[in-house]
Amino acid sequence: MDKKEGKKIFNGIAIGKIRFYAKAENKVSRTKTEDCDAELARYEAAREEAARQLEKLYEKALVEVGEANAEIFNVHIMMLEDDDYNESVQNIITTQKVNAEYAVAATGDNFAEMFANMEDEYFKARSADIKDITERIVTILCGNSDSSDIGDEPVIIVADDLAPSETVQMDKSRLLAFVTRYGSANSHTAILARTMGIPALAGVDIDRSWDGKIGIVDGYEGLCIVDPTMPVLEEYFKKKAHDDEQKELLQTLKGKENITKSGQKINLYANIGNPGDLMSVLENDAGGIGLFRSEFLYLESETYPTEEEQFAAYRKVVETMGGKKVIIRTLDIGADKQVDYFGLDREDNPALGYRAIRICLTRPEVFRTQLRALFRASAYGNLAIMYPMIISVDEVRRIKEISKSVKEELIAEGVTVGEVEEGIMIETPAAAVMSNELAGMVDFFSIGTNDLTQYTLAIDRQNAKLDEFYDSHHPAVLRLIRTVVENAHKAGIWAGICGELGADTTLTETFLEMGMDELSVSPGCILPVRRAIRETK
């Protein structure tokens, strides 16, 4: 029996045969050619075929994992059009008079290494995308097919790493779990695994000899057990049966109140990335939407989305929720979410840079367009607005002036504007410390625990090397959260959490004891958190 530890990506227990997943072997050799035009034509044809394959993958992912997670394939299609990449391939073919396969492989290696050596974690992550599209083009040029066929029986996939395209192409009905040597909890494949609800581990010291053996993936403990003894196997069959039973029991919580045994109530809302997530919100019985990430409109557009485009998206969400509260976060571009047409400069510390409300306040035409769309949509449901990355009273004062001006402008035009709560995200230590003053200026606080933890502990949450130091239960973080709730209540406003910590059921009782008014979590976490609330005394 072999037992290995890894980073927990998604919980659950899987038991089954292991299949070691290896990419198709593309043996690329450097071959001289006298017909460079023919090689250039071969490259163009392969690039066009790669784009067609990626378009199919996008459509497949759209159905299986939602629009936000499918977007990576649109990114890959855009990367196929990159002038620098294409010019490099064409230059190698024509100046060295070599075959297209070699030119593509050489370009891919050069570009992937260049991105991997960048300090910025966002750009480092693009190295994997370069490798993915390069491998796809080379595979087409070599006349090989993809290796996504995982066989006819359910298996645990073990691999050095998995590209998003490989993950999406696999038959989900035969996937029991993912185990990879590389990758982090924030990788594309990890996000896809969570979306599909498949137990997954990363950072596991895997071995090719595992192929064909029986394996166990324990997503709760972060364990991969290979060739287990009979007693261990029997123990895990019982654990899995219990796990399955608990998941079925959760369904009985639909329609139930979020109330403790002593009668304390709390609102339980969902975080979503785009309107495509609405079905999951309804299926999991969320009481509303506590975080709607409006930046998806900007990330999926080739230019600034118009007022009408934004209005249509916001209206759809508030109408679908049928009077339940929908809290929409204004534009949060910057840091790890880059959009070319914004023309943002490269920054040494983007998480501490020009992002979110800082962009909105310095580009008022962008901000006003979004606010006009939001206030117009407010007439169709229960819409609230919250502003991210706040650090000062002056910022909130400027936001309120712009907001008031936009509302007055719309009313003067004869546009109906609903009653809109306006709140701020508390995700910087500055906002938490100043929360006593900020509370008197807004209708609510929503605590973004992901960034609050990052900034409080001075740890880049995107950096996998720092996972062991990233402690979201750190006393300093919890003290700041308590301070925010207390200051909110003193001012007569409500406070909630929209960060990942809200779904941590080991802290549910603590948050209730603090007097937290609302928790907003991913749709799949609604029922587990409801159970934790109802089991609290």
Coordinates of C-alpha atoms in Angstrom, one line a residue:
M1 CA 0.0 0.0 0.0
D2 CA 1.3 3.5 -1.0
K3 CA -0.1 6.6 0.7
K4 CA 0.6 10.1 -0.6
E5 CA -0.5 13.5 0.6
G6 CA -1.6 16.4 -1.6
K7 CA -3.3 19.8 -1.7
K8 CA -7.0 19.5 -1.3
I9 CA -8.8 20.8 -4.3
F10 CA -12.4 19.4 -3.9
N11 CA -13.7 17.2 -1.1
G12 CA -15.4 13.8 -1.5
I13 CA -14.2 10.2 -1.7
A14 CA -13.5 8.2 -4.8
I15 CA -12.6 4.5 -5.1
G16 CA -11.6 2.9 -8.4
K17 CA -9.0 1.9 -10.9
I18 CA -6.2 4.3 -11.6
R19 CA -5.5 5.4 -15.1
F20 CA -2.2 7.2 -15.6
Y21 CA -3.0 9.9 -18.2
A22 CA -0.1 10.8 -20.5
K23 CA -0.2 13.2 -23.4
A24 CA 0.1 11.9 -27.0
E25 CA 3.8 11.6 -27.8
N26 CA 4.7 14.1 -30.5
K27 CA 8.2 13.5 -31.7
V28 CA 9.3 16.7 -33.3
S29 CA 12.6 16.7 -35.3
R30 CA 14.2 19.5 -37.2
T31 CA 13.9 18.9 -40.9
K32 CA 15.3 21.1 -43.7
T33 CA 12.9 22.2 -46.4
E34 CA 13.2 24.0 -49.7
D35 CA 9.5 24.8 -49.9
C36 CA 8.9 27.3 -47.1
D37 CA 5.6 28.4 -48.6
A38 CA 4.2 24.8 -48.2
E39 CA 5.3 24.8 -44.6
L40 CA 3.7 28.1 -43.9
A41 CA 0.5 26.9 -45.5
R42 CA 0.6 23.7 -43.3
Y43 CA 1.0 25.9 -40.2
E44 CA -1.9 28.1 -41.2
A45 CA -4.1 25.1 -41.8
A46 CA -3.1 23.6 -38.4
R47 CA -3.8 26.8 -36.7
E48 CA -7.3 27.1 -38.3
E49 CA -8.0 23.5 -37.2
A50 CA -6.8 24.2 -33.7
A51 CA -9.3 27.2 -33.6
R52 CA -12.1 24.9 -34.7
Q53 CA -11.3 22.3 -32.0
L54 CA -11.2 25.1 -29.4
E55 CA -14.6 26.4 -30.5
K56 CA -16.1 23.0 -30.1
L57 CA -14.5 22.7 -26.6
Y58 CA -15.9 26.1 -25.7
E59 CA -19.4 24.9 -26.6
K60 CA -19.0 21.6 -24.7
A61 CA -17.6 23.4 -21.6
L62 CA -20.4 26.0 -21.8
V63 CA -22.9 23.2 -21.2
E64 CA -20.9 21.2 -18.7
V65 CA -19.1 23.8 -16.5
G66 CA -20.7 27.1 -17.3
E67 CA -19.7 30.3 -19.2
A68 CA -17.1 31.6 -16.7
N69 CA -15.1 28.3 -16.8
A70 CA -15.5 27.8 -20.5
E71 CA -14.0 31.2 -21.2
I72 CA -10.4 29.8 -21.0
F73 CA -11.0 28.3 -24.5
N74 CA -11.9 31.7 -25.9
V75 CA -8.7 32.9 -24.4
H76 CA -6.8 30.1 -26.2
I77 CA -8.5 31.0 -29.5
M78 CA -7.3 34.6 -29.1
M79 CA -3.8 33.4 -28.3
L80 CA -3.8 31.6 -31.6
E81 CA -4.2 35.1 -33.2
D82 CA -1.2 36.6 -31.3
D83 CA 1.0 38.5 -33.7
D84 CA 4.2 37.9 -31.8
Y85 CA 3.6 34.1 -31.6
N86 CA 2.7 33.8 -35.3
E87 CA 5.5 36.0 -36.5
S88 CA 8.0 33.9 -34.5
V89 CA 6.8 30.7 -36.1
Q90 CA 6.8 32.2 -39.6
N91 CA 10.3 33.7 -39.1
I92 CA 11.8 30.3 -38.0
I93 CA 10.3 28.6 -41.0
T94 CA 11.5 31.1 -43.6
T95 CA 14.9 32.1 -42.1
Q96 CA 16.0 28.6 -41.0
K97 CA 14.1 26.8 -43.9
V98 CA 12.7 24.2 -41.5
N99 CA 9.5 22.2 -41.0
A100 CA 6.4 23.7 -39.4
E101 CA 6.4 21.3 -36.5
Y102 CA 9.8 22.3 -35.4
A103 CA 9.1 26.1 -35.7
V104 CA 5.9 25.8 -33.6
A105 CA 7.6 23.7 -30.9
A106 CA 10.6 26.1 -30.7
T107 CA 8.3 29.1 -30.5
G108 CA 6.2 27.4 -27.8
D109 CA 9.2 26.6 -25.7
N110 CA 10.6 30.1 -26.0
F111 CA 7.3 31.9 -25.2
A112 CA 6.4 29.5 -22.3
E113 CA 9.8 30.0 -20.7
M114 CA 9.5 33.8 -21.1
F115 CA 6.2 33.8 -19.3
A116 CA 7.3 31.3 -16.6
N117 CA 10.2 33.6 -15.7
M118 CA 8.0 36.6 -15.1
E119 CA 7.5 37.8 -11.5
D120 CA 3.8 38.4 -11.9
E121 CA 1.8 35.3 -10.9
Y122 CA -0.9 36.1 -13.5
F123 CA 1.6 36.1 -16.4
K124 CA 3.4 33.1 -15.0
A125 CA 0.1 31.2 -15.3
R126 CA 0.0 32.0 -19.0
S127 CA 3.0 29.8 -19.6
A128 CA 0.7 26.7 -19.2
D129 CA -1.7 28.2 -21.8
I130 CA 1.1 28.7 -24.3
K131 CA 2.2 25.1 -23.8
D132 CA -1.4 23.9 -24.3
I133 CA -2.0 25.7 -27.6
T134 CA 1.5 24.7 -28.9
E135 CA 0.8 21.1 -28.1
R136 CA -2.5 21.2 -29.9
I137 CA -1.0 22.7 -33.1
V138 CA 2.0 20.3 -33.1
T139 CA -0.4 17.3 -32.6
I140 CA -2.4 18.4 -35.6
L141 CA 0.8 18.9 -37.7
C142 CA 2.0 15.4 -36.6
G143 CA -1.3 13.8 -37.6
N144 CA -2.0 12.5 -34.1
S145 CA -5.3 12.4 -32.4
D146 CA -5.9 13.7 -28.8
S147 CA -5.5 11.3 -25.9
S148 CA -8.7 12.3 -24.0
D149 CA -10.3 8.8 -24.4
I150 CA -10.1 7.4 -20.8
G151 CA -11.7 4.0 -21.6
D152 CA -15.1 2.4 -20.9
E153 CA -14.9 2.1 -17.1
P154 CA -14.9 4.7 -14.3
V155 CA -11.4 5.7 -13.4
I156 CA -9.3 7.9 -11.2
I157 CA -7.1 10.1 -13.5
V158 CA -3.5 10.5 -12.4
A159 CA -1.3 12.8 -14.4
D160 CA 1.7 15.1 -14.1
D161 CA -0.7 18.0 -15.0
L162 CA -3.9 18.5 -16.9
A163 CA -4.6 21.3 -19.3
P164 CA -8.2 22.7 -19.2
S165 CA -8.8 21.4 -22.7
E166 CA -7.9 17.8 -21.7
T167 CA -10.1 18.0 -18.6
V168 CA -13.1 19.2 -20.6
Q169 CA -12.7 16.6 -23.4
M170 CA -12.9 13.7 -21.0
D171 CA -16.1 11.7 -20.5
K172 CA -17.4 13.1 -17.2
S173 CA -19.5 9.9 -16.6
R174 CA -16.3 7.9 -16.3
L175 CA -14.4 10.4 -14.1
L176 CA -14.1 9.5 -10.4
A177 CA -11.3 11.9 -9.4
F178 CA -8.3 13.9 -10.5
V179 CA -4.8 13.5 -8.9
T180 CA -1.9 15.6 -10.4
R181 CA 1.7 16.2 -9.6
Y182 CA 1.7 19.9 -10.4
G183 CA -0.9 22.6 -10.2
S184 CA -2.4 24.7 -7.4
A185 CA -5.8 25.2 -5.8
N186 CA -6.3 28.2 -8.2
S187 CA -5.4 26.5 -11.5
H188 CA -7.9 26.2 -14.3
T189 CA -8.2 22.5 -13.8
A190 CA -8.8 22.8 -10.1
I191 CA -11.6 25.3 -10.8
L192 CA -13.1 22.9 -13.3
A193 CA -12.9 20.0 -10.9
R194 CA -14.8 22.0 -8.2
T195 CA -17.4 23.0 -10.8
M196 CA -17.9 19.4 -11.8
G197 CA -18.0 18.2 -8.2
I198 CA -15.1 15.7 -8.6
P199 CA -12.7 14.9 -5.8
A200 CA -9.3 16.3 -6.7
L201 CA -5.8 16.6 -5.3
A202 CA -2.7 18.5 -6.6
G203 CA 0.9 18.4 -5.6
V204 CA 1.0 14.6 -5.2
D205 CA 4.2 12.7 -5.7
I206 CA 2.7 10.4 -8.3
D207 CA 4.2 7.2 -9.8
R208 CA 3.6 5.7 -13.3
S209 CA 3.5 2.2 -11.7
W210 CA 0.1 3.1 -10.2
D211 CA -1.5 2.6 -13.6
G212 CA -4.2 -0.1 -13.4
K213 CA -4.1 -0.4 -9.6
I214 CA -6.9 0.3 -7.3
G215 CA -6.8 3.7 -5.7
I216 CA -8.6 5.8 -3.2
V217 CA -8.8 9.6 -3.3
D218 CA -9.8 11.2 0.0
G219 CA -10.5 14.9 -0.8
Y220 CA -11.3 15.6 2.8
E221 CA -7.9 14.6 4.2
G222 CA -5.9 15.3 1.1
L223 CA -4.8 11.7 0.7
C224 CA -4.2 9.4 -2.3
I225 CA -4.0 5.7 -1.3
V226 CA -2.7 3.2 -3.9
D227 CA -3.2 -0.6 -3.8
P228 CA -4.9 -0.4 -0.3
T229 CA -5.1 -3.3 2.0
M230 CA -8.5 -5.0 2.4
P231 CA -9.1 -3.4 5.9
V232 CA -8.4 0.1 4.5
L233 CA -10.5 -0.6 1.4
E234 CA -13.4 -1.7 3.6
E235 CA -13.0 1.3 5.8
Y236 CA -13.2 3.7 2.8
F237 CA -16.2 1.9 1.3
K238 CA -18.0 2.7 4.6
K239 CA -16.8 6.3 4.5
K240 CA -17.9 6.7 0.9
A241 CA -21.4 5.2 1.7
H242 CA -21.7 7.7 4.6
D243 CA -20.5 10.5 2.3
D244 CA -23.1 9.7 -0.3
E245 CA -25.8 9.4 2.3
Q246 CA -24.9 12.8 3.7
K247 CA -25.1 14.4 0.2
E248 CA -28.6 12.9 -0.2
L249 CA -29.7 14.1 3.2
L250 CA -28.6 17.6 2.2
Q251 CA -31.4 17.6 -0.4
T252 CA -33.9 17.4 2.4
L253 CA -32.8 20.8 3.6
K254 CA -34.2 22.6 0.6
G255 CA -36.9 25.0 1.6
K256 CA -35.8 24.9 5.3
E257 CA -34.9 28.1 7.2
N258 CA -31.3 29.1 8.0
I259 CA -32.0 29.1 11.8
T260 CA -30.0 27.8 14.7
K261 CA -31.5 25.6 17.4
S262 CA -31.7 28.7 19.7
G263 CA -33.7 30.6 17.0
Q264 CA -30.9 32.8 15.6
K265 CA -31.5 33.5 11.9
I266 CA -29.0 34.4 9.1
N267 CA -29.4 35.1 5.4
L268 CA -27.7 32.6 3.1
Y269 CA -26.9 33.8 -0.4
A270 CA -24.9 32.7 -3.4
N271 CA -21.8 34.0 -5.2
I272 CA -22.0 33.9 -9.0
G273 CA -19.8 34.9 -11.9
N274 CA -22.4 35.4 -14.7
P275 CA -26.1 34.8 -15.5
G276 CA -25.3 31.2 -16.6
D277 CA -24.9 30.4 -12.9
L278 CA -28.5 31.3 -12.1
M279 CA -29.8 27.7 -12.5
S280 CA -27.3 26.5 -9.9
V281 CA -28.4 29.2 -7.5
L282 CA -32.1 28.2 -7.8
E283 CA -31.3 24.4 -7.6
N284 CA -29.4 24.9 -4.4
D285 CA -32.1 27.0 -2.8
A286 CA -30.1 30.2 -2.1
G287 CA -32.0 33.0 -0.5
G288 CA -30.5 35.5 -2.9
I289 CA -27.3 36.5 -4.6
G290 CA -24.7 38.1 -2.3
L291 CA -22.0 38.6 -4.9
F292 CA -22.6 39.0 -8.6
R293 CA -19.2 39.5 -10.2
S294 CA -20.0 42.1 -12.9
E295 CA -16.5 42.0 -14.4
F296 CA -17.5 38.9 -16.5
L297 CA -19.1 41.4 -18.9
Y298 CA -15.8 43.1 -19.4
L299 CA -13.7 40.0 -19.5
E300 CA -15.8 38.4 -22.3
S301 CA -16.0 41.5 -24.4
E302 CA -13.5 42.8 -27.0
T303 CA -14.3 46.4 -26.1
Y304 CA -16.1 48.3 -23.3
P305 CA -19.6 46.7 -22.8
T306 CA -22.3 49.3 -23.6
E307 CA -24.9 50.5 -21.2
E308 CA -27.6 48.4 -23.0
E309 CA -25.5 45.2 -22.9
Q310 CA -25.0 45.7 -19.1
F311 CA -28.6 46.6 -18.5
A312 CA -29.8 43.4 -20.2
A313 CA -27.5 41.2 -18.1
Y314 CA -28.4 42.8 -14.8
R315 CA -32.1 42.9 -15.6
K316 CA -32.1 39.2 -16.5
V317 CA -30.5 38.3 -13.1
V318 CA -32.9 40.4 -10.9
E319 CA -36.0 39.3 -12.8
T320 CA -35.0 35.6 -12.6
M321 CA -34.5 35.9 -8.8
G322 CA -38.1 37.0 -8.4
G323 CA -37.7 39.7 -5.7
K324 CA -34.9 38.0 -3.8
K325 CA -32.0 40.3 -3.1
V326 CA -29.3 40.5 -5.8
I327 CA -26.1 42.3 -4.8
I328 CA -24.0 43.3 -7.8
R329 CA -20.3 44.2 -7.3
T330 CA -19.1 47.0 -9.6
L331 CA -16.2 46.5 -11.9
D332 CA -13.3 44.7 -10.3
I333 CA -10.7 44.6 -13.1
G334 CA -7.0 44.6 -12.4
A335 CA -4.6 42.3 -10.5
D336 CA -5.1 38.8 -11.9
K337 CA -8.1 39.9 -14.1
Q338 CA -6.6 41.8 -17.1
V339 CA -8.5 43.1 -20.1
D340 CA -6.4 44.3 -23.0
Y341 CA -8.7 47.2 -24.1
F342 CA -8.3 48.8 -20.7
G343 CA -4.7 49.4 -21.6
L344 CA -3.4 48.8 -18.1
D345 CA 0.3 49.1 -17.5
R346 CA 2.2 46.1 -16.2
E347 CA 2.7 46.4 -12.5
D348 CA 5.3 44.8 -10.1
N349 CA 2.6 44.3 -7.5
P350 CA -0.8 44.2 -9.3
A351 CA -2.7 43.0 -6.3
L352 CA -1.7 46.3 -4.7
G353 CA -2.1 48.3 -7.8
Y354 CA -4.5 50.0 -10.2
R355 CA -7.6 48.0 -9.8
A356 CA -11.3 47.9 -8.9
I357 CA -12.7 51.2 -7.5
R358 CA -9.4 52.9 -8.3
I359 CA -10.1 52.4 -12.0
C360 CA -13.7 53.5 -11.6
L361 CA -12.9 56.7 -9.8
T362 CA -10.2 57.7 -12.3
R363 CA -12.2 56.6 -15.4
P364 CA -15.6 58.1 -14.5
E365 CA -17.1 57.5 -18.0
V366 CA -16.7 53.8 -17.4
F367 CA -18.1 53.9 -13.9
R368 CA -21.1 56.1 -14.9
T369 CA -22.0 53.8 -17.7
Q370 CA -22.1 50.8 -15.3
L371 CA -24.1 52.7 -12.7
R372 CA -26.6 53.9 -15.3
A373 CA -27.2 50.2 -16.3
L374 CA -27.4 49.1 -12.6
F375 CA -29.9 51.8 -11.6
R376 CA -32.1 51.1 -14.7
A377 CA -32.1 47.4 -13.8
S378 CA -33.1 48.2 -10.2
A379 CA -36.7 48.8 -11.4
Y380 CA -37.1 45.1 -12.3
G381 CA -36.2 43.5 -8.9
N382 CA -34.4 43.7 -5.6
L383 CA -31.0 45.1 -6.6
A384 CA -28.2 46.3 -4.4
I385 CA -24.8 47.6 -5.4
M386 CA -21.5 47.2 -3.6
Y387 CA -18.2 48.8 -4.3
P388 CA -14.9 46.9 -4.0
M389 CA -11.4 47.6 -2.7
I390 CA -12.3 50.6 -0.5
I391 CA -9.7 52.1 1.8
S392 CA -11.0 55.5 2.8
V393 CA -13.9 57.8 3.7
D394 CA -12.9 60.1 0.8
E395 CA -13.4 57.2 -1.7
V396 CA -16.9 56.5 -0.4
R397 CA -17.8 60.2 -0.5
R398 CA -16.7 60.5 -4.1
I399 CA -18.6 57.3 -5.0
K400 CA -21.8 58.7 -3.4
E401 CA -21.5 62.0 -5.3
I402 CA -21.2 60.1 -8.6
S403 CA -24.0 57.7 -7.7
K404 CA -26.3 60.6 -6.7
S405 CA -25.5 62.4 -10.0
V406 CA -26.3 59.3 -12.1
K407 CA -29.6 58.7 -10.3
E408 CA -30.7 62.3 -10.7
E409 CA -29.7 62.2 -14.4
L410 CA -31.8 59.1 -15.0
I411 CA -34.8 60.5 -13.1
A412 CA -34.6 63.7 -15.2
E413 CA -34.7 61.5 -18.3
G414 CA -37.9 59.9 -17.0
V415 CA -36.3 56.6 -16.2
T416 CA -37.7 54.6 -13.2
V417 CA -35.1 53.9 -10.5
G418 CA -35.9 51.4 -7.7
E419 CA -34.9 51.5 -4.1
V420 CA -31.2 50.5 -4.1
E421 CA -29.1 49.6 -1.1
E422 CA -25.5 50.7 -1.6
G423 CA -22.7 49.1 0.4
I424 CA -19.0 48.5 0.3
M425 CA -16.7 45.5 0.4
I426 CA -14.4 45.3 3.4
E427 CA -11.4 43.6 2.0
T428 CA -8.5 45.8 3.1
P429 CA -7.2 46.2 6.6
A430 CA -7.7 49.9 6.2
A431 CA -11.4 49.5 5.6
A432 CA -11.7 47.2 8.5
V433 CA -9.9 49.6 10.9
M434 CA -12.0 52.5 9.6
S435 CA -15.3 50.6 9.6
N436 CA -16.7 52.6 12.5
E437 CA -16.6 55.8 10.3
L438 CA -17.5 54.0 7.0
A439 CA -20.6 52.4 8.5
G440 CA -22.3 55.7 8.8
M441 CA -22.0 56.3 5.1
V442 CA -23.4 53.1 3.6
D443 CA -26.3 50.6 3.8
F444 CA -24.2 47.5 4.4
F445 CA -20.8 45.8 4.6
S446 CA -19.8 42.7 2.7
I447 CA -16.5 41.2 3.9
G448 CA -14.3 39.9 1.1
T449 CA -12.3 37.4 3.2
N450 CA -10.0 36.3 0.3
D451 CA -8.4 39.6 -0.1
L452 CA -8.7 40.6 3.6
T453 CA -6.7 37.6 4.5
Q454 CA -4.2 38.2 1.7
Y455 CA -3.6 41.8 2.7
T456 CA -3.6 41.2 6.5
L457 CA -1.1 38.4 6.3
A458 CA 1.0 39.9 3.4
I459 CA 0.6 36.7 1.4
D460 CA -0.1 36.5 -2.3
R461 CA -3.0 34.0 -2.4
Q462 CA -2.2 33.1 -6.0
N463 CA 1.3 31.9 -5.1
A464 CA 1.2 28.1 -4.5
K465 CA 4.5 28.2 -2.7
L466 CA 2.9 30.1 0.1
D467 CA -0.1 27.7 0.7
E468 CA 1.4 26.5 4.0
F469 CA 1.6 30.1 5.3
Y470 CA -1.8 31.2 4.2
D471 CA -4.0 30.8 7.3
S472 CA -7.5 32.2 6.8
H473 CA -8.2 31.3 10.5
H474 CA -5.5 33.6 11.7
P475 CA -6.5 35.4 14.9
A476 CA -5.8 38.8 13.2
V477 CA -8.2 38.1 10.4
L478 CA -11.0 36.9 12.7
R479 CA -10.5 39.9 15.0
L480 CA -10.8 42.3 12.0
I481 CA -14.0 40.5 10.9
R482 CA -15.5 40.8 14.4
T483 CA -14.6 44.5 14.5
V484 CA -16.4 45.1 11.2
V485 CA -19.6 43.3 12.4
E486 CA -19.6 45.2 15.7
N487 CA -19.1 48.6 14.0
A488 CA -21.8 47.8 11.4
H489 CA -24.4 47.0 14.1
K490 CA -23.5 50.1 16.1
A491 CA -24.4 52.2 13.0
G492 CA -27.6 50.2 12.4
I493 CA -26.5 48.5 9.2
W494 CA -26.0 44.8 8.3
A495 CA -22.8 42.9 7.7
G496 CA -22.1 39.8 5.7
I497 CA -19.3 37.7 4.2
C498 CA -18.9 37.0 0.5
G499 CA -15.4 35.5 0.6
E500 CA -14.5 31.8 0.6
L501 CA -14.4 31.8 4.4
G502 CA -18.2 32.0 4.5
A503 CA -18.3 28.4 3.3
D504 CA -16.0 27.1 6.0
T505 CA -18.4 25.2 8.2
T506 CA -15.7 25.0 11.0
L507 CA -16.3 28.7 11.4
T508 CA -20.1 28.9 11.0
E509 CA -20.7 28.9 14.7
T510 CA -18.0 31.6 15.2
F511 CA -19.7 33.8 12.6
L512 CA -23.1 33.3 14.2
E513 CA -21.6 34.2 17.6
M514 CA -20.2 37.4 16.1
G515 CA -23.7 38.3 15.0
M516 CA -23.1 38.0 11.2
D517 CA -26.2 38.8 9.3
E518 CA -25.4 37.1 6.0
L519 CA -23.1 34.5 4.4
S520 CA -22.7 34.3 0.6
V521 CA -21.0 31.2 -0.7
S522 CA -20.7 29.3 -4.0
P523 CA -24.1 27.6 -4.9
G524 CA -22.8 24.1 -4.2
C525 CA -22.0 25.1 -0.6
I526 CA -25.5 26.5 0.3
L527 CA -26.9 23.3 1.7
P528 CA -23.8 22.2 3.7
V529 CA -23.7 25.6 5.3
R530 CA -27.4 25.5 6.0
R531 CA -26.9 22.2 7.8
A532 CA -24.1 23.7 9.9
I533 CA -26.4 26.6 10.8
R534 CA -29.3 24.4 11.8
E535 CA -27.0 22.2 13.9
T536 CA -25.6 25.2 15.9
K537 CA -27.1 25.6 19.3

